[in-house]
XYZ file of C-alpha atoms in Angstrom:
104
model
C -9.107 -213.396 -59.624
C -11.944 -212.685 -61.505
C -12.618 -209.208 -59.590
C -9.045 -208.485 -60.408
C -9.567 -209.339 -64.012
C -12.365 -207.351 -64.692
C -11.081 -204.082 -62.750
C -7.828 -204.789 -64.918
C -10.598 -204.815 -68.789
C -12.169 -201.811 -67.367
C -8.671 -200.150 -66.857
C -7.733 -200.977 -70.129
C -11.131 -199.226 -71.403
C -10.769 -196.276 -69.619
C -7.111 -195.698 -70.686
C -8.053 -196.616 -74.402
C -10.869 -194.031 -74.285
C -8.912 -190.876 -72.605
C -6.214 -191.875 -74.999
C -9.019 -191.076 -78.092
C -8.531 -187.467 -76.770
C -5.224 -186.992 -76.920
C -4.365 -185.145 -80.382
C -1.194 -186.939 -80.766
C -1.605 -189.844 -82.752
C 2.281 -191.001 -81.631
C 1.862 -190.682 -78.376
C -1.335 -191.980 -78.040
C -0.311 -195.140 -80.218
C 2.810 -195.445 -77.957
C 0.645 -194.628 -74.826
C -1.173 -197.810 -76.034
C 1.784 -200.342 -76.114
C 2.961 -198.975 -73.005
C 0.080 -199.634 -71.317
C -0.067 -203.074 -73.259
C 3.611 -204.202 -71.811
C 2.538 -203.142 -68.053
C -0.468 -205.293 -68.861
C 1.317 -208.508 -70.165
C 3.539 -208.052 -66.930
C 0.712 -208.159 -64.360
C -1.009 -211.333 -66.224
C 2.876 -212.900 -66.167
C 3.003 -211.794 -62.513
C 6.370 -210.359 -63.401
C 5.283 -207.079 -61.949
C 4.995 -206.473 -57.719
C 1.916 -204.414 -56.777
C 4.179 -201.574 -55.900
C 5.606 -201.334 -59.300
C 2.067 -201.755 -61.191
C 1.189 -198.443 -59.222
C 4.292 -196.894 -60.096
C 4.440 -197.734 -63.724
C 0.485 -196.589 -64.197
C 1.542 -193.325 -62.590
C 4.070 -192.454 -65.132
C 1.455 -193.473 -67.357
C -0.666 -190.934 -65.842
C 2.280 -188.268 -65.756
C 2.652 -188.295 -69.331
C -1.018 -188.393 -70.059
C -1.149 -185.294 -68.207
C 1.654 -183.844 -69.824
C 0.208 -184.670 -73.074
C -3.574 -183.073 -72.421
C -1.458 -179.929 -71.476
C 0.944 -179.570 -74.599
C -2.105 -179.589 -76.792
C -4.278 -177.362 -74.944
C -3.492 -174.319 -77.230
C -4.398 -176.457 -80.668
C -0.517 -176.829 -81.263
C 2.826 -179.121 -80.244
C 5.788 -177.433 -80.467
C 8.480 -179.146 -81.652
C 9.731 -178.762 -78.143
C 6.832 -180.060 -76.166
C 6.850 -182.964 -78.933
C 10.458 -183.816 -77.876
C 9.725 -183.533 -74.353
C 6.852 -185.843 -74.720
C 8.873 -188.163 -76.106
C 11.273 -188.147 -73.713
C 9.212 -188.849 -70.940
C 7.997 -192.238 -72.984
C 11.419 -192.927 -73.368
C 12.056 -193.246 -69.833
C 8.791 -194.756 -68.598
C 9.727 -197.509 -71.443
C 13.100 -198.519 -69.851
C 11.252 -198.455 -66.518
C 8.650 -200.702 -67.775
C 11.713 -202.730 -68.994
C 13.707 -202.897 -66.025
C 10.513 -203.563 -63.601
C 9.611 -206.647 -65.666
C 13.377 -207.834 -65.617
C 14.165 -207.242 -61.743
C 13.543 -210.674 -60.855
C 10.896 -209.629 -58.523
C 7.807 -211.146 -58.796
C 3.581 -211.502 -57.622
């Protein structure tokens, strides 16, 4: 448990410090809570193992998308909406993973 907890801390430390990069201040901020919710739902043990890797990929998707849209210095207000979009949808997943009656 322990091992699991501090792989989990070190997780959270990585993800806080390539968020620091991103030049999105909303999407980083909402990057945060995202990663925040799939947290709270592996301490519940609401969250399987399959789904924690799922969820963290999206996670990863988007923070991919995200280094990508800014690599030119500027965010359209298309690649801002698309952005958003994909946070939209890795929220309800987040959502619906935590409320599938599944559990650890």
């Amino acid at each position: 448990m322990k091992r699991l907890s501090a792989m989990l801390i070190a997780a959270l430390a990585l993800a806080a410090f390539v968020n620091i990069a991103s030049a999105t201040p909303r999407v980083e901020a909402r990057q945060v809570r995202q990663h925040a919710r799939i947290h709270q739902g592996v301490r519940s043990g609401e969250l399987t193992r399959g789904e924690i890797h799922r969820l963290r990929a999206g996670q990863r998707h988007i923070r991919r998308v995200d280094r990508r849209t800014e690599f030119d210095g500027r965010v359209t207000p298309r690649e801002r909406m698309r952005l958003e979009r994909l946070q939209d949808r890795q929220s309800r997943a987040i959502y619906r993973l935590k409320h599938n009656g599944r559990s650890r």
